[in-house]
CSV table of C-alpha atoms in Angstrom, one decimal:
chain,number,residue,atom,x,y,z
N,11,MET,CA,50.6,-44.5,-37.7
N,12,SER,CA,50.5,-47.8,-39.7
N,13,GLY,CA,47.9,-48.8,-42.3
N,14,TYR,CA,44.8,-49.8,-41.6
N,15,GLN,CA,45.2,-53.3,-44.2
N,16,ASP,CA,47.9,-54.1,-41.5
N,17,GLU,CA,45.6,-54.4,-38.8
N,18,LYS,CA,43.0,-56.7,-37.9
N,19,LEU,CA,40.0,-55.3,-37.8
N,20,PRO,CA,39.7,-53.3,-34.3
N,21,ILE,CA,36.6,-53.9,-32.3
N,22,PRO,CA,34.7,-50.2,-32.6
N,23,THR,CA,34.4,-49.9,-28.9
N,24,PRO,CA,33.0,-45.7,-27.6
N,25,ARG,CA,37.1,-45.1,-26.6
N,26,ARG,CA,38.5,-46.4,-29.9
N,27,LEU,CA,36.1,-44.7,-32.1
N,28,LYS,CA,36.3,-41.7,-30.0
N,29,LYS,CA,40.1,-41.8,-30.7
N,30,GLU,CA,39.6,-42.2,-34.9
N,31,PHE,CA,36.7,-40.1,-35.8
N,32,LEU,CA,36.7,-37.3,-33.1
N,33,LEU,CA,39.5,-36.2,-33.2
N,34,PRO,CA,41.7,-34.4,-30.8
N,35,GLY,CA,39.9,-32.1,-28.1
N,36,LEU,CA,39.7,-28.4,-29.7
N,37,PRO,CA,42.3,-26.1,-28.8
N,38,SER,CA,41.7,-24.2,-25.9
N,39,PRO,CA,41.0,-20.5,-26.9
N,40,ALA,CA,38.4,-22.0,-29.5
N,41,LYS,CA,36.9,-23.9,-26.2
N,42,ARG,CA,37.0,-20.3,-24.6
N,43,ILE,CA,35.1,-18.9,-27.5
N,44,LEU,CA,32.4,-21.4,-27.3
N,45,ALA,CA,32.0,-21.2,-23.6
N,46,ILE,CA,31.5,-17.2,-23.6
N,47,LEU,CA,29.7,-17.4,-26.7
N,48,ALA,CA,27.4,-20.2,-25.4
N,49,ALA,CA,27.0,-17.6,-21.8
N,50,LEU,CA,26.3,-14.7,-24.1
N,51,ALA,CA,23.2,-16.6,-25.9
N,52,LEU,CA,21.7,-17.0,-22.5
N,53,VAL,CA,22.2,-13.1,-22.0
N,54,PRO,CA,19.3,-11.9,-24.0
N,55,LEU,CA,17.5,-14.6,-22.6
N,56,VAL,CA,17.7,-13.5,-19.3
N,57,LEU,CA,17.3,-9.8,-20.1
N,58,ILE,CA,13.6,-11.1,-21.8
N,59,TRP,CA,13.1,-12.8,-18.8
N,60,HIS,CA,13.7,-9.5,-16.2
N,61,ALA,CA,12.2,-7.4,-19.2
N,62,ARG,CA,8.8,-9.6,-18.7
N,63,VAL,CA,8.6,-10.6,-14.7
N,64,SER,CA,9.6,-7.1,-13.8
N,65,TYR,CA,8.4,-3.2,-13.4
N,66,THR,CA,10.2,-0.6,-15.0
N,67,THR,CA,9.7,3.5,-14.9
N,68,GLU,CA,10.6,3.8,-18.4
N,69,PRO,CA,7.5,3.9,-21.3
N,70,ARG,CA,7.5,1.5,-23.6
N,71,ILE,CA,9.4,1.2,-26.7
N,72,GLN,CA,7.2,1.9,-29.7
N,73,LEU,CA,9.2,-0.3,-32.5
N,74,MET,CA,7.5,1.0,-35.4
N,75,GLN,CA,6.6,4.7,-34.6
N,76,ASP,CA,4.6,5.4,-37.7
N,77,MET,CA,1.8,7.6,-36.9
N,78,GLY,CA,2.2,5.8,-33.4
N,79,VAL,CA,3.4,9.3,-31.9
N,80,GLN,CA,1.2,11.9,-33.2
N,81,PRO,CA,1.8,15.8,-33.0
N,82,ARG,CA,-1.5,16.3,-31.6
N,83,TYR,CA,-3.1,17.0,-28.3
N,84,GLY,CA,-5.5,14.5,-26.9
N,85,PRO,CA,-7.2,15.2,-24.2
N,86,GLN,CA,-5.7,16.1,-20.1
N,87,ALA,CA,-2.3,16.5,-22.1
N,88,PRO,CA,0.1,18.5,-21.1
N,89,SER,CA,1.3,21.2,-23.7
N,90,PRO,CA,4.3,23.5,-23.1
N,91,VAL,CA,3.5,25.8,-24.6
N,92,TYR,CA,0.8,27.5,-22.4
N,93,ALA,CA,2.1,28.8,-19.2
N,94,ASP,CA,-0.6,26.3,-16.8
N,95,GLY,CA,0.6,23.6,-18.8
N,96,ARG,CA,-2.8,22.4,-20.2
N,97,ALA,CA,-3.4,21.7,-23.6
N,98,MET,CA,-7.3,22.3,-23.1
N,99,ARG,CA,-7.8,25.6,-23.0
N,100,LEU,CA,-9.6,26.9,-19.8
N,101,PRO,CA,-13.4,28.6,-21.3
N,102,VAL,CA,-12.9,32.8,-21.1
N,103,ALA,CA,-13.8,33.7,-17.8
N,104,GLY,CA,-18.0,34.3,-18.1
N,105,THR,CA,-18.5,31.6,-21.3
N,106,VAL,CA,-21.9,29.6,-20.6
N,107,ALA,CA,-21.1,25.9,-22.5
N,108,ARG,CA,-24.6,25.0,-23.7
N,109,GLU,CA,-24.8,22.6,-21.4
N,110,THR,CA,-24.5,24.6,-18.6
N,111,TYR,CA,-26.7,27.1,-19.9
N,112,ALA,CA,-29.1,26.6,-17.5
N,113,PRO,CA,-32.8,28.3,-17.9
N,114,ASP,CA,-34.9,25.9,-16.0
N,115,ASP,CA,-35.2,27.0,-12.4
N,116,HIS,CA,-36.5,23.5,-11.4
N,117,PHE,CA,-34.2,21.4,-13.2
N,118,ASP,CA,-31.4,22.9,-13.1
N,119,ARG,CA,-31.6,24.6,-9.8
N,120,GLY,CA,-34.2,23.3,-7.4
N,121,TYR,CA,-35.8,26.7,-6.3
N,122,ARG,CA,-37.0,29.8,-7.9
N,123,LEU,CA,-36.5,33.3,-6.3
N,124,VAL,CA,-40.3,35.0,-4.9
N,125,LYS,CA,-40.9,38.4,-4.5
N,126,ASP,CA,-42.0,38.8,-0.5
N,127,PRO,CA,-45.2,41.0,-1.6
N,128,LYS,CA,-45.0,42.6,1.9
N,129,THR,CA,-41.7,43.5,2.7
N,130,GLY,CA,-40.5,43.1,-1.3
N,131,GLN,CA,-37.6,41.1,-0.4
N,132,TRP,CA,-36.2,38.3,-3.1
N,133,LYS,CA,-36.8,34.8,-1.2
N,134,VAL,CA,-35.3,31.8,-2.2
N,135,ASP,CA,-38.4,29.2,-2.7
N,136,PHE,CA,-37.3,25.4,-3.1
N,137,PHE,CA,-39.3,22.8,-5.6
N,138,THR,CA,-41.3,20.3,-3.2
N,139,ASP,CA,-41.3,17.6,-6.0
N,140,LEU,CA,-39.4,16.2,-8.6
N,141,PRO,CA,-38.8,18.0,-11.9
N,142,PRO,CA,-40.8,16.9,-14.9
N,143,GLN,CA,-37.6,16.1,-16.9
N,144,VAL,CA,-37.3,13.3,-14.7
N,145,ALA,CA,-40.0,10.5,-14.1
N,146,MET,CA,-40.3,8.7,-11.0
N,147,SER,CA,-39.7,5.8,-12.3
N,148,HIS,CA,-37.8,2.0,-11.8
N,149,TRP,CA,-35.4,3.5,-14.2
N,150,THR,CA,-34.5,6.5,-11.8
N,151,LEU,CA,-34.7,4.6,-8.6
N,152,ASN,CA,-31.8,2.1,-9.9
N,153,ARG,CA,-30.2,5.0,-11.7
N,154,GLY,CA,-29.8,6.9,-8.5
N,155,ARG,CA,-28.9,4.2,-6.5
N,156,THR,CA,-26.0,3.7,-8.7
N,157,VAL,CA,-25.2,7.1,-8.5
N,158,PHE,CA,-25.5,7.2,-4.6
N,159,ASN,CA,-23.5,4.3,-4.3
N,160,ILE,CA,-20.7,5.8,-6.3
N,161,TYR,CA,-20.7,9.3,-5.0
N,162,CYS,CA,-22.5,9.8,-1.4
N,163,ALA,CA,-21.8,6.1,0.6
N,164,VAL,CA,-18.2,6.7,0.7
N,165,CYS,CA,-19.3,9.2,3.4
N,166,HIS,CA,-22.9,8.8,4.0
N,167,GLY,CA,-22.8,4.9,3.7
N,168,LEU,CA,-24.8,2.9,1.7
N,169,ASP,CA,-27.8,3.0,3.8
N,170,ALA,CA,-27.1,7.1,4.2
N,171,ARG,CA,-27.1,6.6,8.0
N,172,GLY,CA,-23.7,8.9,7.6
N,173,ASP,CA,-21.2,5.7,8.5
N,174,GLY,CA,-19.4,5.0,5.3
N,175,MET,CA,-15.8,4.0,5.1
N,176,ILE,CA,-14.5,7.3,5.2
N,177,ASN,CA,-16.2,8.2,7.9
N,178,GLN,CA,-15.0,4.8,9.8
N,179,ARG,CA,-11.5,5.5,9.0
N,180,ALA,CA,-11.4,9.4,9.5
N,181,THR,CA,-13.0,8.7,13.2
N,182,GLU,CA,-10.0,5.8,13.7
N,183,LEU,CA,-7.6,8.1,12.7
N,184,GLN,CA,-9.2,11.0,14.4
N,185,GLU,CA,-8.8,13.6,11.6
N,186,PRO,CA,-9.0,17.1,13.6
N,187,LYS,CA,-10.8,18.8,11.1
N,188,TRP,CA,-13.2,16.0,9.8
N,189,ILE,CA,-17.1,16.4,10.6
N,190,PRO,CA,-18.9,13.2,10.9
N,191,PRO,CA,-21.7,13.3,7.8
N,192,ALA,CA,-25.1,13.5,8.3
N,193,ASN,CA,-27.5,10.6,9.0
N,194,LEU,CA,-30.0,11.3,6.0
N,195,THR,CA,-32.2,9.1,7.6
N,196,GLN,CA,-32.2,10.8,11.3
N,197,ILE,CA,-35.7,11.3,13.1
N,198,ASP,CA,-35.3,14.8,14.2
N,199,PRO,CA,-36.3,14.4,18.3
N,200,GLN,CA,-38.5,17.2,18.4
N,201,THR,CA,-40.7,17.0,15.7
N,202,GLY,CA,-40.7,13.2,15.3
N,203,GLN,CA,-40.2,14.0,11.5
N,204,LEU,CA,-37.5,12.6,9.4
N,205,GLN,CA,-35.1,15.8,9.5
N,206,PHE,CA,-34.3,15.3,6.0
N,207,GLY,CA,-37.4,14.5,5.0
N,208,PRO,CA,-39.6,15.6,2.0
N,209,GLN,CA,-41.3,18.2,4.6
N,210,GLU,CA,-38.7,19.2,6.6
N,211,TYR,CA,-36.1,19.2,3.5
N,212,PRO,CA,-37.7,19.9,0.1
N,213,ASP,CA,-36.6,17.5,-2.8
N,214,GLY,CA,-35.2,21.3,-4.7
N,215,LYS,CA,-33.4,21.7,-1.2
N,216,LEU,CA,-31.1,18.4,-0.9
N,217,PHE,CA,-30.7,18.6,-4.8
N,218,ASN,CA,-29.4,22.3,-3.8
N,219,THR,CA,-26.7,20.8,-1.3
N,220,ILE,CA,-25.8,18.0,-3.6
N,221,THR,CA,-25.2,20.4,-6.2
N,222,HIS,CA,-22.8,22.9,-4.1
N,223,GLY,CA,-22.5,21.3,-0.8
N,224,ILE,CA,-22.9,22.9,2.0
N,225,ARG,CA,-20.8,23.6,5.0
N,226,ASN,CA,-18.3,20.8,5.6
N,227,MET,CA,-19.7,18.9,2.6
N,228,PRO,CA,-18.0,19.6,-1.0
N,229,ALA,CA,-20.2,20.0,-3.8
N,230,TYR,CA,-20.9,17.3,-6.6
N,231,GLY,CA,-22.8,19.6,-9.1
N,232,PRO,CA,-19.3,19.4,-10.9
N,233,GLN,CA,-18.7,15.6,-10.8
N,234,ILE,CA,-22.8,14.3,-11.4
N,235,GLU,CA,-24.5,15.3,-13.7
N,236,THR,CA,-27.9,16.7,-13.5
N,237,ALA,CA,-30.3,14.2,-13.9
N,238,ASP,CA,-28.8,12.4,-11.9
N,239,ARG,CA,-28.6,14.1,-9.1
N,240,TRP,CA,-32.4,14.3,-9.1
N,241,ALA,CA,-32.4,10.4,-9.4
N,242,VAL,CA,-30.2,10.9,-6.2
N,243,VAL,CA,-32.9,13.0,-4.6
N,244,ALA,CA,-35.8,10.5,-5.8
N,245,TYR,CA,-33.5,7.7,-4.4
N,246,VAL,CA,-32.4,8.9,-1.0
N,247,ARG,CA,-36.4,9.3,-0.4
N,248,ALA,CA,-37.1,5.7,-1.3
N,249,LEU,CA,-33.9,5.3,1.4
N,250,GLN,CA,-35.6,7.1,3.9
N,251,LEU,CA,-38.8,5.0,3.6
N,252,ALA,CA,-37.1,2.2,4.0
N,253,GLN,CA,-35.2,3.0,6.8
N,254,HIS,CA,-38.3,3.5,8.9
N,255,ALA,CA,-40.6,1.1,7.1
N,256,THR,CA,-42.9,-1.4,9.3
N,257,LEU,CA,-44.2,-4.8,8.8
N,258,ASP,CA,-47.5,-2.5,7.7
N,259,ASP,CA,-45.7,-0.5,4.5
N,260,VAL,CA,-45.3,-4.0,2.8
N,261,PRO,CA,-48.4,-5.0,1.1
N,262,SER,CA,-49.9,-8.4,2.4
N,263,GLU,CA,-49.1,-10.3,-0.7
N,264,GLN,CA,-46.1,-10.0,-0.4
N,265,ARG,CA,-44.9,-10.6,2.8
N,266,GLY,CA,-43.9,-14.0,2.3
N,267,ASN,CA,-41.2,-12.9,0.5
N,268,LEU,CA,-39.7,-11.7,3.5
N,269,ARG,CA,-36.7,-13.5,4.9
I,18,MET,CA,51.6,-14.9,-54.2
I,19,GLY,CA,50.0,-16.7,-51.9
I,20,ARG,CA,50.4,-19.8,-54.7
I,21,ALA,CA,54.8,-18.9,-54.8
I,22,ALA,CA,54.6,-19.3,-51.7
I,23,ILE,CA,53.1,-22.5,-51.1
I,24,SER,CA,55.0,-24.0,-53.6
I,25,SER,CA,58.4,-22.4,-52.3
I,26,THR,CA,58.3,-23.7,-49.4
I,27,ASN,CA,57.2,-26.9,-50.9
I,28,SER,CA,54.0,-27.6,-48.4
I,29,GLN,CA,50.2,-28.2,-48.7
I,30,PHE,CA,48.4,-25.9,-46.0
I,31,VAL,CA,47.1,-28.7,-43.9
I,32,PHE,CA,43.9,-28.3,-41.9
I,33,PRO,CA,44.3,-29.4,-38.5
I,34,ARG,CA,42.0,-32.3,-37.4
I,35,TRP,CA,39.7,-30.4,-35.4
I,36,ALA,CA,38.5,-28.4,-38.6
I,37,ASN,CA,36.8,-31.5,-38.9
I,38,TYR,CA,34.4,-30.1,-36.4
I,39,LEU,CA,33.6,-26.8,-38.6
I,40,LEU,CA,30.8,-28.5,-40.7
I,41,PRO,CA,29.0,-30.3,-38.4
I,42,GLY,CA,29.5,-27.4,-35.8
I,43,LEU,CA,28.1,-24.9,-38.6
I,44,LEU,CA,25.1,-27.0,-39.3
I,45,LEU,CA,24.7,-27.3,-35.2
I,46,ALA,CA,24.9,-23.6,-35.1
I,47,LEU,CA,22.6,-22.7,-37.7
I,48,ALA,CA,20.1,-25.1,-35.6
I,49,VAL,CA,20.0,-23.7,-32.7
I,50,ALA,CA,20.0,-19.8,-34.7
I,51,VAL,CA,16.5,-21.2,-36.3
I,52,ILE,CA,15.0,-21.8,-32.9
I,53,TYR,CA,17.1,-19.6,-30.7
I,54,VAL,CA,16.4,-16.2,-33.1
I,55,PRO,CA,12.8,-16.4,-33.4
I,56,VAL,CA,12.2,-17.2,-29.8
I,57,VAL,CA,14.7,-13.7,-28.7
I,58,VAL,CA,12.5,-11.7,-31.4
I,59,GLY,CA,9.2,-13.0,-30.9
I,60,TYR,CA,9.9,-13.1,-26.2
I,61,GLY,CA,12.1,-9.9,-26.8
I,62,LEU,CA,9.7,-7.6,-29.2
I,63,ALA,CA,6.6,-8.4,-27.7
I,64,PRO,CA,4.6,-6.5,-26.1
I,65,GLN,CA,4.6,-8.5,-23.0
I,66,ALA,CA,8.2,-7.4,-22.9
I,67,LEU,CA,8.1,-3.7,-23.9
I,68,ALA,CA,4.5,-2.7,-22.7
I,69,VAL,CA,3.8,-4.6,-19.8
I,70,GLY,CA,5.1,-3.6,-16.2
I,71,TYR,CA,5.4,0.0,-17.1
I,72,ARG,CA,5.0,1.8,-13.4
I,73,PRO,CA,6.0,5.6,-13.9
I,74,ILE,CA,6.3,7.6,-10.3
I,75,GLN,CA,3.9,9.5,-9.7
I,76,PRO,CA,4.4,13.3,-8.9
I,77,VAL,CA,1.9,12.8,-5.5
I,78,PRO,CA,2.3,9.4,-3.7
I,79,TYR,CA,-1.3,8.7,-4.5
I,80,SER,CA,-2.1,4.8,-4.1
I,81,HIS,CA,-5.3,3.0,-5.3
I,82,ALA,CA,-4.5,0.0,-3.2
I,83,LEU,CA,-5.5,2.6,0.0
I,84,HIS,CA,-8.4,4.8,-2.0
I,85,ALA,CA,-10.0,2.4,-3.9
I,86,GLY,CA,-9.1,-1.0,-2.3
I,87,GLU,CA,-9.3,-0.6,1.3
I,88,LEU,CA,-11.8,2.7,1.4
I,89,GLY,CA,-14.0,0.8,-1.5
I,90,ILE,CA,-14.3,4.2,-3.5
I,91,ASP,CA,-15.9,3.3,-6.9
I,92,CYS,CA,-13.5,3.8,-10.0
I,93,ARG,CA,-16.5,5.9,-10.8
I,94,TYR,CA,-15.9,8.8,-8.6
I,95,CYS,CA,-12.4,9.8,-9.7
I,96,HIS,CA,-12.6,8.6,-13.2
I,97,ASN,CA,-16.3,10.2,-13.9
I,98,THR,CA,-15.8,10.4,-17.6
I,99,VAL,CA,-15.5,6.4,-18.0
I,100,ASP,CA,-19.1,5.6,-19.1
I,101,LYS,CA,-20.0,8.6,-21.3
I,102,ALA,CA,-16.9,9.3,-23.0
I,103,PRO,CA,-14.2,7.7,-24.6
I,104,PHE,CA,-11.4,9.5,-22.2
I,105,ALA,CA,-11.5,7.9,-18.6
I,106,ALA,CA,-10.9,11.7,-17.1
I,107,LEU,CA,-8.1,11.6,-14.6
I,108,PRO,CA,-10.0,13.3,-11.5
I,109,PRO,CA,-9.5,17.2,-10.8
I,110,THR,CA,-7.4,18.5,-8.1
I,111,GLN,CA,-11.1,19.6,-6.8
I,112,THR,CA,-11.8,16.0,-6.3
I,113,CYS,CA,-9.0,14.8,-3.8
I,114,MET,CA,-10.0,18.4,-1.9
I,115,ASN,CA,-13.5,17.1,-1.4
I,116,CYS,CA,-11.8,14.9,1.6
I,117,HIS,CA,-8.6,16.2,1.7
I,118,SER,CA,-10.2,19.4,2.8
I,119,MET,CA,-10.7,17.3,6.0
I,120,ILE,CA,-8.6,14.3,6.5
I,121,LYS,CA,-4.1,14.6,6.2
I,122,THR,CA,-4.9,18.7,5.9
I,123,ASP,CA,-0.9,18.5,6.3
I,124,SER,CA,-0.1,15.4,5.4
I,125,PRO,CA,3.6,16.2,3.5
I,126,LYS,CA,2.8,13.8,0.7
I,127,LEU,CA,-0.1,16.1,-0.2
I,128,ALA,CA,1.7,19.1,-0.4
I,129,LEU,CA,1.4,18.9,-4.3
I,130,VAL,CA,-2.5,18.2,-3.9
I,131,ARG,CA,-2.4,21.6,-2.0
I,132,GLN,CA,-0.6,24.1,-3.7
I,133,SER,CA,-2.1,22.8,-6.9
I,134,TYR,CA,-5.6,23.4,-5.4
I,135,ALA,CA,-4.3,26.8,-4.3
I,136,THR,CA,-2.5,27.9,-7.7
I,137,GLY,CA,-5.3,26.5,-9.9
I,138,MET,CA,-2.3,24.4,-11.5
I,139,PRO,CA,-3.2,20.7,-12.3
I,140,ILE,CA,-1.1,18.2,-11.0
I,141,HIS,CA,1.1,16.8,-13.4
I,142,TRP,CA,-0.3,13.0,-13.5
I,143,ILE,CA,2.4,10.3,-15.6
I,144,ARG,CA,-0.1,8.5,-18.1
I,145,VAL,CA,0.7,5.2,-18.1
I,146,HIS,CA,-1.8,3.8,-20.8
I,147,ASP,CA,-1.1,4.8,-23.9
I,148,LEU,CA,-2.0,3.2,-27.3
I,149,ALA,CA,-0.4,4.5,-30.3
I,150,GLY,CA,-2.0,7.4,-32.0
I,151,TYR,CA,-3.7,5.5,-34.6
I,152,VAL,CA,-6.0,3.1,-32.5
I,153,TYR,CA,-9.1,4.4,-31.6
I,154,PHE,CA,-10.4,3.7,-28.1
I,155,ASN,CA,-13.4,4.5,-26.4
I,156,HIS,CA,-14.0,3.6,-22.9
I,157,ALA,CA,-18.2,4.3,-22.5
I,158,ILE,CA,-18.7,2.0,-25.5
I,159,HIS,CA,-16.5,-0.9,-23.3
I,160,VAL,CA,-17.9,-0.1,-19.6
I,161,ASN,CA,-21.6,0.0,-21.0
I,162,LYS,CA,-21.2,-3.6,-22.8
I,163,GLY,CA,-20.3,-5.2,-19.5
I,164,ILE,CA,-16.5,-5.4,-19.6
I,165,GLY,CA,-15.2,-4.4,-16.3
I,166,CYS,CA,-12.3,-2.0,-15.5
I,167,VAL,CA,-10.2,-5.5,-14.4
I,168,THR,CA,-10.7,-6.8,-17.2
I,169,CYS,CA,-8.3,-4.2,-18.8
I,170,HIS,CA,-6.4,-2.8,-16.5
I,171,GLY,CA,-6.1,-5.9,-13.7
I,172,ARG,CA,-6.3,-6.0,-10.1
I,173,VAL,CA,-5.9,-1.4,-9.2
I,174,ASP,CA,-7.2,-2.3,-6.2
I,175,LYS,CA,-4.1,-4.0,-5.2
I,176,MET,CA,-2.0,-1.7,-6.8
I,177,ASP,CA,0.0,1.4,-4.4
I,178,VAL,CA,1.2,2.5,-8.1
I,179,VAL,CA,-0.3,2.0,-11.0
I,180,ALA,CA,1.3,-0.2,-13.8
I,181,GLN,CA,-0.1,-1.5,-17.2
I,182,VAL,CA,-0.5,-5.5,-16.7
I,183,LYS,CA,-2.1,-5.8,-20.0
I,184,PRO,CA,-0.3,-5.7,-23.8
I,185,LEU,CA,-2.8,-3.4,-25.4
I,186,SER,CA,-1.5,-5.1,-28.3
I,187,MET,CA,-4.1,-5.5,-31.5
I,188,GLY,CA,-3.9,-9.5,-31.0
I,189,TRP,CA,-4.9,-8.3,-27.0
I,190,CYS,CA,-8.2,-6.0,-28.3
I,191,LEU,CA,-9.0,-9.1,-31.5
I,192,ASP,CA,-9.0,-12.2,-28.8
I,193,CYS,CA,-11.8,-10.1,-27.1
I,194,HIS,CA,-13.6,-8.5,-29.9
I,195,ARG,CA,-13.7,-12.1,-31.7
I,196,ALA,CA,-15.4,-13.9,-28.5
I,197,PRO,CA,-16.7,-11.0,-26.6
I,198,GLU,CA,-18.4,-13.7,-24.2
I,199,LYS,CA,-15.4,-15.1,-22.6
I,200,TYR,CA,-15.2,-11.4,-20.4
I,201,LEU,CA,-18.6,-10.1,-20.3
I,202,ARG,CA,-20.0,-9.2,-17.2
I,203,PRO,CA,-23.4,-7.8,-16.2
I,204,ARG,CA,-23.6,-3.6,-16.6
I,205,ASP,CA,-23.5,-2.9,-12.9
I,206,GLN,CA,-20.6,-4.9,-12.1
I,207,VAL,CA,-17.9,-3.3,-14.6
I,208,THR,CA,-15.9,-1.8,-11.5
I,209,ASN,CA,-15.8,-5.0,-9.2
I,210,MET,CA,-12.4,-6.0,-8.8
I,211,THR,CA,-13.9,-9.1,-7.5
I,212,TRP,CA,-16.4,-10.4,-9.7
I,213,ASP,CA,-16.5,-14.0,-10.5
I,214,PRO,CA,-19.2,-15.3,-13.1
I,215,VAL,CA,-20.2,-18.7,-10.8
I,216,ALA,CA,-19.9,-17.0,-7.3
I,217,ASP,CA,-22.5,-13.9,-8.0
I,218,ALA,CA,-24.1,-15.1,-11.5
I,219,GLY,CA,-24.1,-18.9,-10.2
I,220,LYS,CA,-23.1,-19.0,-14.0
I,221,ASP,CA,-20.0,-20.4,-16.2
I,222,GLN,CA,-18.8,-17.7,-18.0
I,223,LEU,CA,-19.7,-18.5,-21.4
I,224,THR,CA,-23.3,-18.9,-20.5
I,225,LEU,CA,-23.3,-15.8,-19.4
I,226,GLY,CA,-21.5,-14.2,-21.7
I,227,LEU,CA,-23.5,-15.9,-24.4
I,228,GLU,CA,-26.7,-14.3,-22.9
I,229,LEU,CA,-25.2,-11.0,-22.0
I,230,LYS,CA,-24.1,-10.9,-25.4
I,231,ARG,CA,-27.5,-11.3,-26.7
I,232,LYS,CA,-29.0,-9.1,-24.1
I,233,TYR,CA,-26.6,-5.9,-25.2
I,234,ASN,CA,-27.1,-6.6,-28.9
I,235,ILE,CA,-23.0,-7.1,-29.1
I,236,PRO,CA,-22.6,-7.5,-33.2
I,237,ASP,CA,-21.0,-10.4,-34.9
I,238,ALA,CA,-17.0,-11.2,-35.1
I,239,THR,CA,-17.1,-9.1,-38.5
I,240,PHE,CA,-18.0,-5.7,-37.2
I,241,MET,CA,-16.2,-6.1,-34.4
I,242,THR,CA,-13.1,-7.5,-36.1
I,243,SER,CA,-13.4,-5.4,-39.3
I,244,CYS,CA,-10.1,-2.7,-39.2
I,245,SER,CA,-12.3,0.6,-39.6
I,246,THR,CA,-13.6,-0.2,-36.0
I,247,CYS,CA,-10.7,0.8,-34.7
I,248,HIS,CA,-7.9,2.4,-37.3
I,249,ARG,CA,-10.6,5.6,-38.3
């Protein structure tokens, strides 16, 4: 190449610039390496994108484990030490936990045993009212509604007429073993009274049905606390009243609010 | 030695012309790395990538979409300690048998449930959400102060298999603890998966949230974000 000095100053067209300054192309191995590097650089990005949008059956990776995984058991944790796999041990048979110690006939059982003076037999006498621990109040009724809607409404329906979602589905599926739940607001055709009303079905008996179940109805004692079961009793009474209420039951000054 | 070699052939080593690329190339690579590395580390090691989306296969093909969604069973029917205790208990087999002693009594999908009921051996559900052991978390206070399940667990009523959808990282906890009004709802709506402040309470979230924050006596951000609230 001859010296620049001999030439007239060239006009720097892009093409000439490229030729003069940007040099010949890269040797092809280098090009290939660059292309591979660029492609490899995309791999982590794709993997990350995939990890962020997809589900995995692998548990999470804890980067810094310091004390994140502690050699202790939490509630309901599994344990290889015991044959039944539970870390939480079941109490020895016959143990009475403080909260299950039930000294109060009315509150804890809803009935008492009385001796028939004539025959000398013990028989069950259900209480006909709420225990003193549970006062009938706005709060109790509200609590009763919450608990009823959680535990009972699935079968008995929100209005206690016995047509909850599970009943509808089981009827649809024609489940052979399904027994329809009772309509708790039913009027007994013989007596003209509520079949499960306070006269025929005392509060204590209703409480007992919830606690231990009856025939095909499961027990709800294990799931619902004692006071809450009494609140449900109160709320079922309210539903029974409401389902058979007439205009006369509404105080006259409130009737304008009816829609 | 090298020197001797050069002088003996009397030729200097000449870089090929493409070597001029090296310096600008290196600078460019550095500039790219300055962006690339933080992006990969930041996005790749974030809980959204490492923890979110964990969906183990459970021993029984139990579906929340069916039970909680279609059948509308309230969360507390099964997770009945959620508003009383730190731990939201998984239901014992007895709870399943409340219904399944009468429904689908010979479904093969429920074989393990029946077996567990007969033998008393618990079903070994696989844990989905799992905070590090040094964090104290308490369901009862959140549920009783009006934080809905959906805020922290997503639309469980649409999941056939439960998956973790929120990062459950410290930043995520703090985002709410600094300003819980963004998420508060009335206490009786916590298990409602479709609650909407405008449609159901007629107010926008912030107005309602601030009202509830006062009503439920939620402490200020200083307490809510102090380390000993969660690391105790």
